[in-house]
Coordinates of C-alpha atoms in Angstrom, one line a residue:
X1 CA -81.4 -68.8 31.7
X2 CA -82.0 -67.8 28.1
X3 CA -84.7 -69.7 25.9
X4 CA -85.1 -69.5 22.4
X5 CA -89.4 -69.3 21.6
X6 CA -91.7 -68.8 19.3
X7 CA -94.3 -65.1 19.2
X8 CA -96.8 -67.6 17.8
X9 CA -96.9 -70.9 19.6
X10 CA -99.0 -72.8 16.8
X11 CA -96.6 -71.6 13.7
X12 CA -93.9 -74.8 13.0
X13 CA -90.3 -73.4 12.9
X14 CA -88.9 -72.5 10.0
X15 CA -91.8 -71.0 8.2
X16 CA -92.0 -67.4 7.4
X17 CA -94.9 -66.8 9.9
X18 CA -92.7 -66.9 12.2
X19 CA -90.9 -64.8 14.9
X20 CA -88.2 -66.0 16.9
X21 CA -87.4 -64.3 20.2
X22 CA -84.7 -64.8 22.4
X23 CA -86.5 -64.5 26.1
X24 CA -84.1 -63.5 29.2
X25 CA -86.5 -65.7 31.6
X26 CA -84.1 -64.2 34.5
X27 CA -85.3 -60.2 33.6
X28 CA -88.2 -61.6 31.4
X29 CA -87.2 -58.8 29.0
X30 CA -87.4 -60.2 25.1
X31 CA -84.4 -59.5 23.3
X32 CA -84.5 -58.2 19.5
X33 CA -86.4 -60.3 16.8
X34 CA -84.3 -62.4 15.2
X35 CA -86.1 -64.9 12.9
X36 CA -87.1 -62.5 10.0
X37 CA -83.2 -62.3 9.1
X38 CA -82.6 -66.0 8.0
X39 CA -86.0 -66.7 6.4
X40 CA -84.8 -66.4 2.6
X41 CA -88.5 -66.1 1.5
X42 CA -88.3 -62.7 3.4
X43 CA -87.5 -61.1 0.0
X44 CA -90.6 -61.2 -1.3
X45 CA -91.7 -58.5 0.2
X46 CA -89.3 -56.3 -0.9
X47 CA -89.0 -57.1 -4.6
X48 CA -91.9 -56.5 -7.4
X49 CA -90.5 -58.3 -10.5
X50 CA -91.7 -56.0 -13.0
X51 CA -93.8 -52.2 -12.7
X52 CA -96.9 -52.4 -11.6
X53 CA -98.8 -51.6 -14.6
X54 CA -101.5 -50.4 -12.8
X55 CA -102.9 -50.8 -8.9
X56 CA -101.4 -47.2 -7.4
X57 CA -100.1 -46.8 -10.8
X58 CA -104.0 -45.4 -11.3
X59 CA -103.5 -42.6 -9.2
X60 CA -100.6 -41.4 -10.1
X61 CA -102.0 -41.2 -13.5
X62 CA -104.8 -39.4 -12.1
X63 CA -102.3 -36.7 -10.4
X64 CA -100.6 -36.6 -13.2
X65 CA -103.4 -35.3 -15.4
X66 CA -104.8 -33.0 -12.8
X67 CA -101.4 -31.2 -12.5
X68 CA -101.5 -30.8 -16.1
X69 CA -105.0 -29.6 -16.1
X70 CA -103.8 -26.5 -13.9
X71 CA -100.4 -26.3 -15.9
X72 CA -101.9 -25.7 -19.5
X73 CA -105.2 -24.0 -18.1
X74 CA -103.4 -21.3 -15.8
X75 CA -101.9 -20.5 -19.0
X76 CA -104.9 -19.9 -21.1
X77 CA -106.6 -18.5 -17.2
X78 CA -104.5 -15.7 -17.7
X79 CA -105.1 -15.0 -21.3
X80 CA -108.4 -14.2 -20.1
X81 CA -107.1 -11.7 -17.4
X82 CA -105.2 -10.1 -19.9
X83 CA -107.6 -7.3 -20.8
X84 CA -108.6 -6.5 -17.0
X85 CA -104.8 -6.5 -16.0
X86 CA -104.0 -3.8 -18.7
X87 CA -107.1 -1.8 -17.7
X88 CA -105.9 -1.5 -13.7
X89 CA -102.3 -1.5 -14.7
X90 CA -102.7 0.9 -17.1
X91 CA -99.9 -0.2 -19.2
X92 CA -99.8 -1.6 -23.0
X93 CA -101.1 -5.1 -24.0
X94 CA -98.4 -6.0 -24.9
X95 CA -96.2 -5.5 -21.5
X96 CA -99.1 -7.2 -20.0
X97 CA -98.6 -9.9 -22.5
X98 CA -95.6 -10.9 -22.0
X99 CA -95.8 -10.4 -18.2
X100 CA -98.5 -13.1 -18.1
X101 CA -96.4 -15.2 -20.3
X102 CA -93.7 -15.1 -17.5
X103 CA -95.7 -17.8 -16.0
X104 CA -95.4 -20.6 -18.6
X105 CA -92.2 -19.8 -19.4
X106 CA -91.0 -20.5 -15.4
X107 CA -93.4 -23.8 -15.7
X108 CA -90.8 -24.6 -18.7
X109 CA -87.3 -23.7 -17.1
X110 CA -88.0 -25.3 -14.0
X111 CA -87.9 -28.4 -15.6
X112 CA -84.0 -28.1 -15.8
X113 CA -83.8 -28.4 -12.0
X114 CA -86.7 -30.5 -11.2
X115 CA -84.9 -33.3 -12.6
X116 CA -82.0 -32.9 -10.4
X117 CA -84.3 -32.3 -7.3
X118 CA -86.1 -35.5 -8.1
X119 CA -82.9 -37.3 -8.3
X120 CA -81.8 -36.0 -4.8
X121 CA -85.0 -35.8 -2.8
X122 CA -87.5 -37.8 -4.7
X123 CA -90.9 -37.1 -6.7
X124 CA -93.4 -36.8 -3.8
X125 CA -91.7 -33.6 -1.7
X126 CA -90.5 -32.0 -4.8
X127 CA -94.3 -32.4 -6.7
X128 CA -96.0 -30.9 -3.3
X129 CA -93.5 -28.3 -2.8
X130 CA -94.3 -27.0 -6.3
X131 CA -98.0 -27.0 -5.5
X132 CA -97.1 -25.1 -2.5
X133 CA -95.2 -22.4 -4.8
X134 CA -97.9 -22.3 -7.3
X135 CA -101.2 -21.9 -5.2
X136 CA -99.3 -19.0 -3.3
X137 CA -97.9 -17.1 -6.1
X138 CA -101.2 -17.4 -7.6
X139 CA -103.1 -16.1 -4.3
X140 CA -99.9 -13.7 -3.6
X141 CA -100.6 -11.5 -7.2
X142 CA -104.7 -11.5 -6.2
X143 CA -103.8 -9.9 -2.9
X144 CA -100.4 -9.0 -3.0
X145 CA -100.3 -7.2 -6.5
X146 CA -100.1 -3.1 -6.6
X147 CA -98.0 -3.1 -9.6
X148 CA -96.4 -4.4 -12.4
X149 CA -93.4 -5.5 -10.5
X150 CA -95.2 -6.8 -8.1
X151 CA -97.1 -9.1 -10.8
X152 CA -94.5 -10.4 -12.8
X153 CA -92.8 -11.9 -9.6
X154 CA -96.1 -13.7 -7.7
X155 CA -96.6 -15.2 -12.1
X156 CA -93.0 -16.2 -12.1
X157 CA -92.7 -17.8 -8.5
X158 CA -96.4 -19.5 -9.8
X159 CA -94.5 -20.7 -12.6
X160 CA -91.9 -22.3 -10.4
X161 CA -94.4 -24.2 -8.4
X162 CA -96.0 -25.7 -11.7
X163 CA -92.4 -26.2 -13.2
X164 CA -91.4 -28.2 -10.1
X165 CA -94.9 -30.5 -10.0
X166 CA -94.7 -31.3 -13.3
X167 CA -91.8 -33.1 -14.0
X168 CA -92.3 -35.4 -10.9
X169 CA -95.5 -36.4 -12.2
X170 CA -94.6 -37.7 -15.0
X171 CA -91.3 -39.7 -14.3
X172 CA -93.5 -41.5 -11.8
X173 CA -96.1 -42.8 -14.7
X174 CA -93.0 -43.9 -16.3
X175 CA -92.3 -46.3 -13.0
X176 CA -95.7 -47.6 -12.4
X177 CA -96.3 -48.2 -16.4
X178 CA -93.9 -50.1 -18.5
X179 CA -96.5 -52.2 -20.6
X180 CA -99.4 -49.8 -21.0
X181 CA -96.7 -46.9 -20.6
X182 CA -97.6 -45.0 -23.7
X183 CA -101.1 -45.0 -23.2
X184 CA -101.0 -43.8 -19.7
X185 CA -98.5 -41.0 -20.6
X186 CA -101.4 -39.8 -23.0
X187 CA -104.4 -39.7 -20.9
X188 CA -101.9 -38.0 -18.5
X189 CA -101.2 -35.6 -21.5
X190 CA -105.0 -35.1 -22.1
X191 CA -105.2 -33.4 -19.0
X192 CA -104.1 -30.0 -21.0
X193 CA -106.6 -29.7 -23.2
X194 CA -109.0 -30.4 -20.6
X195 CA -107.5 -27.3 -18.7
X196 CA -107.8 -25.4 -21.9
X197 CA -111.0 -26.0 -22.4
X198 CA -112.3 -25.7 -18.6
X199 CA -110.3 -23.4 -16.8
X200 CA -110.6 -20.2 -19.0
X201 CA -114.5 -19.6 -19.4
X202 CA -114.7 -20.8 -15.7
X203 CA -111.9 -18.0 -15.4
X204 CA -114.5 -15.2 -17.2
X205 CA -117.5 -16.3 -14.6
X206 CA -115.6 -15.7 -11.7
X207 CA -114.3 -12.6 -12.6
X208 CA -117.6 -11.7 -13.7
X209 CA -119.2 -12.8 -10.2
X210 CA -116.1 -11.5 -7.8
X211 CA -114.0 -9.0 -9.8
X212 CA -110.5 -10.0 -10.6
X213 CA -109.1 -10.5 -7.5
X214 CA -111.7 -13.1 -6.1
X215 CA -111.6 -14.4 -9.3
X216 CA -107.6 -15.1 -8.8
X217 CA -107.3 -15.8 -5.3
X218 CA -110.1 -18.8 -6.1
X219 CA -107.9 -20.3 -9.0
X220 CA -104.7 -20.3 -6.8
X221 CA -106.8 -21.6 -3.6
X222 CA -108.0 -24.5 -6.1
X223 CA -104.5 -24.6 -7.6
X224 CA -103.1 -26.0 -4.2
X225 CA -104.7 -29.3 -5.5
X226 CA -101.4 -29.5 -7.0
X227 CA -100.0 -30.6 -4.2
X228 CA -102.2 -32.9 -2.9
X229 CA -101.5 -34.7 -6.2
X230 CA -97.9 -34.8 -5.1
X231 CA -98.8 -36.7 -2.1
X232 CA -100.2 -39.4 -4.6
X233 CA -96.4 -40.0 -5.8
X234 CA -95.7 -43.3 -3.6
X235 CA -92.2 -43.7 -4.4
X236 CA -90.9 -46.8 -5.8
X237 CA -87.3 -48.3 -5.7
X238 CA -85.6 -49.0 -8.8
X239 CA -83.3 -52.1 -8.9
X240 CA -81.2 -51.8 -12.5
X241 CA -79.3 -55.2 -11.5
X242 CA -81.8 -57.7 -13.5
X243 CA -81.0 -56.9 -17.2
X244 CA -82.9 -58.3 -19.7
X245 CA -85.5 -59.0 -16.9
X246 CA -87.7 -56.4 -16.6
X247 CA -87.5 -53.9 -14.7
X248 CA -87.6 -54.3 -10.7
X249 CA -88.7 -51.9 -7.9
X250 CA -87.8 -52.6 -4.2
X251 CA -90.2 -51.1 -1.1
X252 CA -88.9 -49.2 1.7
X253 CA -88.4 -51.5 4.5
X254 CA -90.5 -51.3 7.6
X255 CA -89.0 -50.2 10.6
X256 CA -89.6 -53.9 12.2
X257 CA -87.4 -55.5 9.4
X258 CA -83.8 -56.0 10.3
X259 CA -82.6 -54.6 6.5
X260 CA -79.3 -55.5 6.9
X261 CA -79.1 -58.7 7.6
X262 CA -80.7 -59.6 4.7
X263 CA -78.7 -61.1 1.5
X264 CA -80.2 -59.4 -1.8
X265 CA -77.1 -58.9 -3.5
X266 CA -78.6 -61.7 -5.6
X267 CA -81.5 -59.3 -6.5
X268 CA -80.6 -56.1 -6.5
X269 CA -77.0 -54.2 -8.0
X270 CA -78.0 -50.1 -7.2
X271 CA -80.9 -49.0 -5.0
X272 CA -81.6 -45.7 -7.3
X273 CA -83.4 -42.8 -5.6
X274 CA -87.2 -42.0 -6.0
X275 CA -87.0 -39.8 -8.5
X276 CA -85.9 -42.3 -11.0
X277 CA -82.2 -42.1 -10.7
X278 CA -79.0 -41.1 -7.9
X279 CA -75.5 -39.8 -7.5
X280 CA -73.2 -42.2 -7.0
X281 CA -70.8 -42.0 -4.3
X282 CA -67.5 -41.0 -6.8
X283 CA -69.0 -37.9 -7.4
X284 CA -69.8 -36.5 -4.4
X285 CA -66.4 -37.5 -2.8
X286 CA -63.4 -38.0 -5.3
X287 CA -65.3 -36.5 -8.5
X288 CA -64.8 -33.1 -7.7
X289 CA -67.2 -30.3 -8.4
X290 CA -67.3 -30.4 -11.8
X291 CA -67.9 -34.1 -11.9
X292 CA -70.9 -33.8 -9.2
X293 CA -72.8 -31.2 -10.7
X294 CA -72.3 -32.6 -14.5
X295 CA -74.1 -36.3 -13.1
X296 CA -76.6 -33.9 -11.4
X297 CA -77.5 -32.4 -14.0
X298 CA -77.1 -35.4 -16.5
X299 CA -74.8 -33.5 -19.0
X300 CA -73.7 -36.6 -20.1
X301 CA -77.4 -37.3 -22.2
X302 CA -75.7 -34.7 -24.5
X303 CA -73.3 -37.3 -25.8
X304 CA -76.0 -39.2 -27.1
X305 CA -76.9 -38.1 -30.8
X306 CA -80.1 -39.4 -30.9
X307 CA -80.7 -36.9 -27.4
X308 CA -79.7 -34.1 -29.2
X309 CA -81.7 -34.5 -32.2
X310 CA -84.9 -35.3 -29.9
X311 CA -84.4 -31.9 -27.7
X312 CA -84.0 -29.9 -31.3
X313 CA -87.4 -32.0 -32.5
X314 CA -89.0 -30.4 -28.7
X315 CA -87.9 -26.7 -29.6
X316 CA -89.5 -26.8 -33.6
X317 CA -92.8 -28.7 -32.4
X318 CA -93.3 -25.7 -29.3
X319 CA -92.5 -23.2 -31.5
X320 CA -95.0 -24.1 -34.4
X321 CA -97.4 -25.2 -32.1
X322 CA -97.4 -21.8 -29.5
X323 CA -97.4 -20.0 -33.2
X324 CA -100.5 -21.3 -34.4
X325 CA -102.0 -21.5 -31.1
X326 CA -101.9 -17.9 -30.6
X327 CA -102.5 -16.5 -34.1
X328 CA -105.0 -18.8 -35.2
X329 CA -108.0 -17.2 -34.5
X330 CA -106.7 -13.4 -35.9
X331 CA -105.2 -15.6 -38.9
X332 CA -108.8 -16.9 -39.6
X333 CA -110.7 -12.8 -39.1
X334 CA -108.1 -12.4 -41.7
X335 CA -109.2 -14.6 -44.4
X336 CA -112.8 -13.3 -43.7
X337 CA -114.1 -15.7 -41.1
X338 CA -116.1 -14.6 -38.3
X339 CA -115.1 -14.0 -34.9
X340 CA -117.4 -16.9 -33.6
X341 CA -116.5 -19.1 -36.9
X342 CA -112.7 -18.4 -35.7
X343 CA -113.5 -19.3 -32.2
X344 CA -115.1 -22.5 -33.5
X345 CA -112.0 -23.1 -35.1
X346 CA -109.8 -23.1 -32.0
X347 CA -112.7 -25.0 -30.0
X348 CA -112.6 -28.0 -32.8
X349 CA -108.8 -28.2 -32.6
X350 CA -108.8 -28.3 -28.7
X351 CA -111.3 -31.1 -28.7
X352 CA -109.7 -33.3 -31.5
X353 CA -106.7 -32.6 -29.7
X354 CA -107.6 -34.0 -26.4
X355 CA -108.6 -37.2 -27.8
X356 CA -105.8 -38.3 -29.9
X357 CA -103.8 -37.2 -26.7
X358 CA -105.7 -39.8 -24.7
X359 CA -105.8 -43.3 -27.2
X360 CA -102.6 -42.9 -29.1
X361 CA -100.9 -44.4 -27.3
X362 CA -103.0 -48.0 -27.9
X363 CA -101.0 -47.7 -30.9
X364 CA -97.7 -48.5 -29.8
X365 CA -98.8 -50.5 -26.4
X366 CA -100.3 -52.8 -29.0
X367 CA -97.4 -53.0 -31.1
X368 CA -98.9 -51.4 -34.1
X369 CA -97.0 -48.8 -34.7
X370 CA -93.2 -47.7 -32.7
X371 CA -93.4 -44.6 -30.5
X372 CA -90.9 -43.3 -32.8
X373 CA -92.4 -43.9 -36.2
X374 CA -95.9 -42.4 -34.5
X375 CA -93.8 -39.2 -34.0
X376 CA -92.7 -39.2 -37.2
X377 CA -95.8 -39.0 -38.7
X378 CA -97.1 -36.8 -36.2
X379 CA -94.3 -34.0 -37.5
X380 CA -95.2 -34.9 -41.2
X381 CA -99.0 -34.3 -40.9
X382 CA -98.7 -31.3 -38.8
X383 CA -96.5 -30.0 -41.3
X384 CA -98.6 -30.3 -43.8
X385 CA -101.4 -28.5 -42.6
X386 CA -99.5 -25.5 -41.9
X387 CA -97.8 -25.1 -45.3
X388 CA -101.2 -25.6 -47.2
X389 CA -102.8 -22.9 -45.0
X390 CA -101.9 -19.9 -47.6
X391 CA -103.8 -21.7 -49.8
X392 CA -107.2 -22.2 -47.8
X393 CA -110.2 -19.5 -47.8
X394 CA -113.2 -21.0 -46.7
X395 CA -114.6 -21.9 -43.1
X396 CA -115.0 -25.6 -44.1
X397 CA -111.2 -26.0 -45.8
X398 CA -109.7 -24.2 -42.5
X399 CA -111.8 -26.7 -40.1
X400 CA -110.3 -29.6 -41.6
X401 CA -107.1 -27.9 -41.4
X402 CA -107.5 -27.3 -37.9
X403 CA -109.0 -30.6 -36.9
X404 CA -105.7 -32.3 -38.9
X405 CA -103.6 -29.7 -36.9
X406 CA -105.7 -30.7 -33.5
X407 CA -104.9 -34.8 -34.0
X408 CA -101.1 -34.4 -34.8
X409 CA -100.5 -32.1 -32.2
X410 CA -102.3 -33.9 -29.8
X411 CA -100.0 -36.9 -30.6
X412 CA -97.1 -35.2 -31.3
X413 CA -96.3 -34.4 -27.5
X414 CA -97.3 -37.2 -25.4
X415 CA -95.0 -39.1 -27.8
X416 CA -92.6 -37.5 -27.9
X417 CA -92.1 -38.0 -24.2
X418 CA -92.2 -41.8 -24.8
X419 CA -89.3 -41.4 -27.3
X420 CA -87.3 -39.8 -25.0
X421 CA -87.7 -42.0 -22.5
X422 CA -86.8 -44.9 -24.5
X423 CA -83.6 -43.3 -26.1
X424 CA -82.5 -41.9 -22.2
X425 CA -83.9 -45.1 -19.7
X426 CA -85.7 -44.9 -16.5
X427 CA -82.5 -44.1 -14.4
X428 CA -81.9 -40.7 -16.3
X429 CA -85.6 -39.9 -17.5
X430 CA -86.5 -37.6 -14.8
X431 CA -83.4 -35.5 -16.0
X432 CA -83.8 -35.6 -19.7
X433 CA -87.9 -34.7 -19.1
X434 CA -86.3 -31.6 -17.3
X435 CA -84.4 -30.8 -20.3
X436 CA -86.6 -31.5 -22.8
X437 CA -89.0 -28.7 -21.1
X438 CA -86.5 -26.4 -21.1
X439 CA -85.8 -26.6 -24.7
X440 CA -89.4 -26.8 -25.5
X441 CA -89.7 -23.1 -23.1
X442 CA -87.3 -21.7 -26.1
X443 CA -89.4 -23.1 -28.3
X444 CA -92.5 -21.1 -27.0
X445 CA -90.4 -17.6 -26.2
X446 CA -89.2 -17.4 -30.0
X447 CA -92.5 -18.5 -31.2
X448 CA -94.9 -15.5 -30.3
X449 CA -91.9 -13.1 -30.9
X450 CA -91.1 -14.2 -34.7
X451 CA -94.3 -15.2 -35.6
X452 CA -95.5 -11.5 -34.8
X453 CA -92.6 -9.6 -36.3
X454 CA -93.1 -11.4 -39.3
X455 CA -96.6 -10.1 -39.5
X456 CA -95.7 -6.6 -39.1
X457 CA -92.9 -7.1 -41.9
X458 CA -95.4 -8.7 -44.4
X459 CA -98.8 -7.3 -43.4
X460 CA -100.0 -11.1 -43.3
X461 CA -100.1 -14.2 -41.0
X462 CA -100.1 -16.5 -44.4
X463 CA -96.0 -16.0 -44.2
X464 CA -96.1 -16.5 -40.3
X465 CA -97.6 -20.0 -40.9
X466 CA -95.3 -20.8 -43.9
X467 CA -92.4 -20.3 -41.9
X468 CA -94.0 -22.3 -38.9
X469 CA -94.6 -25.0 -41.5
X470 CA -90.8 -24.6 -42.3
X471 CA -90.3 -25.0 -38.7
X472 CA -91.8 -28.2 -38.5
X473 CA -90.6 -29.6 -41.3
X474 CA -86.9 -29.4 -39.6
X475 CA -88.3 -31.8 -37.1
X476 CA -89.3 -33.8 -39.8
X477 CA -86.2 -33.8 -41.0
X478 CA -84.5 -35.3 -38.0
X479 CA -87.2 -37.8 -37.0
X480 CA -86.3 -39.3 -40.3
X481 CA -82.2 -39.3 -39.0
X482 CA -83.1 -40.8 -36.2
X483 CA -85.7 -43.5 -37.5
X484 CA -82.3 -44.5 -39.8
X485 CA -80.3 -44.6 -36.9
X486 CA -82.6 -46.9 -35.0
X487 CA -83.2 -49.3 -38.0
X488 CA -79.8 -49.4 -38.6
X489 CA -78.9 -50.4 -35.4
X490 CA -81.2 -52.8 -34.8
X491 CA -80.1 -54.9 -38.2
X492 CA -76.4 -54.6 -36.0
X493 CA -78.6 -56.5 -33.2
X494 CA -79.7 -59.3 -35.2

């Protein structure tokens, strides 16, 4: 004899308390739950009708500005090695140079396959697995290094890991924010100059206290936070299905809800992968090869105009910024300032730098100004202060310069990361933030080269900062295309 009862006695049927169980009296074995599968309010616990804005959101914010901490100050950690390396190496500054540079330049380049690895596997695995890479390349050239060789590769698999976490990061913040987006993209952002400004002196003490090695084994032991800060990444669902709605997430199921059985076609058109996107089904089987690996790798953003134009803005804004970030301080012994004065100079831009990275984004959360006009004035003030630079001489005209450079720079990047995510969507975002790394990586690589030949053509770094100027002003140049593109269409709209 089979009975149909209820788990709780004192819940009225019907109600979403509920559990019905279909009890074999004869084996008094219960059968599987059945109840949960016609209960229509069931949904809501699947759906969130818009992001978050906030609750976990928080978090992944604050892994997202520790990652960058250790992505930007590793950079300027090494900078400080530099000197020691080329001592125990015994080789030229400049092979040292570029060796440590190897790092960053990985960091950048990985971005072109994190995307596609957060499209298949999803933010979290992908964000620890690059904290994994970093903290043992780091440790593996403090114990592991005899040689240059051996150097270069424990840098460049570092650089991998930091590529790999990055990227993650930041296409979740774009998930969990929609409302306050901008603004928690830039206190993310602020999480480099705060690496800057920490990492490096903290870099000299060590050293100082336990030689080189210590010194580099403790920032790759501390660089394994990394991927702690990819366990933070609690995925969310993206439902694309409710245009015009918002946008909707959908939770993984737990294990004691019968999924299939439930009706949410109503809700939901495409279940897209953790990392903010997923390959359909076409590609993998009747696509072909071609087809598959163009929609992993999102060629099709290149179509887009206003995505080409964005990724050429990236590449001039890295390479005058890496430019004046690494000949600032000789450019100012130059005109006569000190060598403290010139530090002070640097010290004033990093600081200005880190807070217009952290509240300018109130500016377009609060409708004041768009993302893309704040861009565009962003590229017009920073190239302005490198084109008058020539013309300044004195310690107070080249601080205001500096602090001018510090706030537009400081803007220009975080920004520019909200435009790109506005021209691409959430479903392809992870994939054009991969991109737009990679064009900012050739950005950075021509910068130190060009920028120092053209000192050892002219015998001056006034030309140098002309040209980065010049540089800048190209970016100009194309924000203005675009923001006539985007009025333009919008008049279509009305």
């Amino acid at each position: 004899m089979v009975l149909t009862t209820y788990r709780q006695s004192s819940s009225p049927a019907g109600t979403a308390e509920a559990d019905l169980i279909e009890v074999d009296y004869a084996s008094l074995k219960p059968r599987k739950p059945v109840c949960r599968a016609k209960i229509s309010s069931a949904k809501r616990d699947y759906i969130m009708t818009v992001a978050p804005d906030g609750g976990w959101g928080w978090f992944v914010l604050l892994a997202a500005h520790s990652t960058l901490i250790f992505r930007e100050g590793i950079a300027k950690c090494l900078g400080v090695f530099l000197p020691t390396f080329r001592d125990v190496f015994e080789t030229s500054t400049s092979m040292i140079g570029w060796i440590s540079s190897l790092c960053i330049t990985f960091a950048d380049f990985t971005g072109l396959i994190s995307g596609p690895l957060c499209q298949r596997f999803g933010c979290r695995p992908v964000a620890i697995i690059g904290g994994v890479f970093a903290g043992s390349g780091l440790v593996a050239a403090a114990y592991g290094a005899r040689s240059m060789m051996h150097l270069s590769w424990s840098l460049s698999f570092a650089g991998i890991g930091l590529g790999l976490a990055l990227t993650p990061s930041l296409t979740m913040i774009s998930r969990y924010f929609d409302k306050r987006y901008s603004m928690a993209n830039g206190l993310a952002y602020s999480g480099s100059g705060v690496g800057i400004l920490t990492l490096a002196p903290l870099s000299q003490l060590l050293i100082d206290c336990y030689g080189w090695r210590g010194a580099l084994s403790v920032i790759g032991a501390m660089t394994f936070n990394v991927a702690v800060c990819g366990a933070l990444l609690r995925p969310l669902h993206l439902s694309t299905g409710m245009k015009g709605q918002g946008r909707r997430y959908q939770r993984l199921p737990s294990n004691n809800d019968d999924t299939n059985s439930i009706d949410s076609s109503n809700d939901i058109d495409d279940d897209v992968t953790p990392g903010g996107g997923g390959v359909s089904g076409d590609s993998e089987s009747g696509g072909g090869c071609c087809k598959f690996k163009g929609e992993i790798l999102a060629l099709s953003l290149f179509k887009d105009p206003s995505f080409l134009l964005l990724m050429v803005v990236q590449v001039c804004g890295r390479f005058a910024y890496m430019g004046w970030l690494v000949y600032l301080i000789p450019h100012a012994i130059e005109k006569g300032i000190t060598p403290m004065g010139a530090t002070l100079l640097a010290s004033i831009a990093g600081i200005t730098n880190i807070f217009s990275r952290a509240l300018h984004g109130i500016l377009v959360d609060r409708k004041i100004l768009t993302a893309t006009h704040l861009l565009t004035i962003a590229a017009v003030v920073a190239a302005g202060s490198l084109i008058v630079d020539p013309l300044l001489k004195t310690f107070a005209t080249l601080t205001i310069a500096s602090l001018t450079y510090g706030l537009a720079s400081g803007v220009y990047f975080p920004i520019s990361v909200v435009v790109v995510k506005n021209a691409v969507g959430v479903e392809k975002f992870a994939n054009a933030l991969g991109w737009s790394y990679g064009f900012a990586g050739i950005g950075r690589m021509l910068a130190g080269f060009i920028t120092g030949w053209l000192f050892d053509q002219y015998g001056s770094y006034d030309v140098s900062f002309i040209v980065l100027g010049l540089v800048q002003s190209v970016a100009v140049f194309l924000m203005l295309i675009i923001c006539c593109v985007e009025y333009h269409r919008k008049r279509r709209q009305l």
